[in-house]
């Protein structure tokens, strides 16, 4: 199947909650095989787990990432093309007083570079990229 969606970090994190959003779970099942994550999201997920104190929760989340997330979702690299798009975005937004968080900008750049729809719970975080940079965005 062709990859269509790039999942934001909060989509993957949502699945670890005791009561995850039904909409997110339904969409992940429906779009199975068409979703990927960026190397930036992979970093955020791994870093979030590593920052936890040693515990059974940390062990469980680490296993979830390695045993489920990594084999289930292709990881799309932040590459030279995404870096060029990122530079174009920041060079347009910073001069008009609209700096953006670096990791969100990198995730958006990966989506744009690969012509993917970015899926997030927090569309507000990425609206600046849809309005100014052509990012395709969906909220699940």
Coordinates of C-alpha atoms in Angstrom, one line a residue:
X1 CA 0.0 0.0 0.0
X2 CA 1.1 3.5 -0.6
X3 CA 1.9 5.8 2.4
X4 CA -0.5 8.6 2.6
X5 CA -0.4 9.8 6.2
X6 CA 2.4 11.0 8.4
X7 CA 1.4 10.6 12.0
X8 CA 2.3 13.3 14.6
X9 CA 3.8 12.2 17.8
X10 CA 0.6 12.8 19.7
X11 CA -1.3 10.2 17.6
X12 CA 1.1 7.4 18.6
X13 CA 1.1 8.6 22.2
X14 CA -2.7 8.6 22.3
X15 CA -2.7 4.8 21.7
X16 CA -0.8 4.2 25.0
X17 CA -3.5 5.9 27.1
X18 CA -5.9 3.7 29.2
X19 CA -8.8 5.2 27.3
X20 CA -7.5 6.3 23.9
X21 CA -9.6 8.3 21.5
X22 CA -12.0 6.1 19.7
X23 CA -11.6 8.2 16.6
X24 CA -7.8 7.8 16.5
X25 CA -8.0 4.0 17.1
X26 CA -10.7 3.7 14.4
X27 CA -8.7 5.7 11.9
X28 CA -5.5 3.8 12.6
X29 CA -7.3 0.5 11.9
X30 CA -9.0 1.9 8.8
X31 CA -5.8 3.4 7.4
X32 CA -3.6 0.4 8.3
X33 CA -0.7 0.2 5.9
X34 CA -0.9 3.8 4.7
X35 CA 0.6 5.5 7.7
X36 CA 4.2 6.4 8.6
X37 CA 6.0 8.4 11.2
X38 CA 8.9 10.8 10.7
X39 CA 12.4 10.3 12.2
X40 CA 11.6 13.4 14.3
X41 CA 8.5 11.7 15.8
X42 CA 10.6 8.5 16.4
X43 CA 13.1 10.7 18.3
X44 CA 10.3 12.3 20.4
X45 CA 8.8 9.0 21.3
X46 CA 12.1 7.4 22.3
X47 CA 13.2 10.5 24.2
X48 CA 10.0 10.7 26.1
X49 CA 10.4 7.1 27.2
X50 CA 14.1 7.5 28.1
X51 CA 13.3 10.5 30.3
X52 CA 11.0 8.4 32.5
X53 CA 12.3 7.0 35.8
X54 CA 13.1 3.3 35.7
X55 CA 9.8 1.6 36.2
X56 CA 7.5 -1.0 34.8
X57 CA 5.7 1.7 32.9
X58 CA 9.0 2.7 31.2
X59 CA 9.7 -0.9 30.3
X60 CA 6.2 -1.3 28.9
X61 CA 6.4 1.8 26.8
X62 CA 9.9 1.0 25.5
X63 CA 8.6 -2.5 24.5
X64 CA 5.6 -0.9 22.8
X65 CA 7.8 1.4 20.7
X66 CA 10.3 -1.4 19.7
X67 CA 7.8 -4.3 19.3
X68 CA 4.8 -2.5 17.9
X69 CA 5.5 1.1 16.6
X70 CA 8.8 0.5 14.8
X71 CA 7.6 -2.6 12.8
X72 CA 4.1 -1.1 12.1
X73 CA 5.0 2.3 10.8
X74 CA 7.8 3.1 8.3
X75 CA 10.1 5.8 9.6
X76 CA 10.6 8.6 7.1
X77 CA 13.9 10.4 7.5
X78 CA 14.4 14.1 7.9
X79 CA 16.6 14.3 4.8
X80 CA 18.2 17.0 2.6
X81 CA 14.9 17.7 0.8
X82 CA 13.0 18.2 4.1
X83 CA 15.8 20.4 5.3
X84 CA 15.5 22.6 2.2
X85 CA 11.8 22.9 2.8
X86 CA 12.4 23.6 6.5
X87 CA 14.8 26.4 5.5
X88 CA 12.3 27.9 3.1
X89 CA 9.6 27.8 5.7
X90 CA 11.6 29.4 8.5
X91 CA 13.1 32.0 6.1
X92 CA 9.6 33.1 5.2
X93 CA 8.0 32.9 8.7
X94 CA 10.7 34.4 11.0
X95 CA 10.9 37.7 9.1
X96 CA 7.2 38.2 9.5
X97 CA 7.3 37.5 13.2
X98 CA 6.0 34.0 13.1
X99 CA 8.8 31.7 14.4
X100 CA 7.8 28.1 14.8
X101 CA 8.9 25.3 17.1
X102 CA 11.8 23.5 15.5
X103 CA 10.5 19.9 15.9
X104 CA 7.0 20.8 14.6
X105 CA 8.6 22.6 11.7
X106 CA 10.8 19.5 10.9
X107 CA 7.7 17.2 11.1
X108 CA 5.8 19.5 8.8
X109 CA 8.7 19.6 6.4
X110 CA 8.9 15.8 6.2
X111 CA 5.2 15.7 5.4
X112 CA 5.5 18.4 2.7
X113 CA 8.7 16.9 1.2
X114 CA 7.0 13.5 0.9
X115 CA 3.6 14.9 -0.2
X116 CA 1.9 13.3 2.8
X117 CA -1.1 14.4 4.9
X118 CA 0.0 15.2 8.5
X119 CA -2.3 13.7 11.1
X120 CA -2.4 15.2 14.5
X121 CA -4.7 15.8 17.5
X122 CA -3.5 19.4 17.7
X123 CA -4.2 21.0 14.4
X124 CA -3.5 24.4 16.0
X125 CA 0.2 23.6 16.2
X126 CA 0.4 23.1 12.5
X127 CA -2.1 25.6 11.0
X128 CA 0.6 28.1 10.3
X129 CA 2.1 25.5 7.9
X130 CA -1.2 24.9 6.2
X131 CA -1.9 28.6 5.8
X132 CA 1.6 29.5 4.6
X133 CA 3.4 26.5 3.3
X134 CA 0.9 24.1 1.7
X135 CA 0.9 21.4 4.4
X136 CA -2.0 19.0 4.1
X137 CA -3.4 18.4 7.6
X138 CA -6.1 16.2 9.2
X139 CA -7.3 15.8 12.7
X140 CA -8.3 12.3 13.8

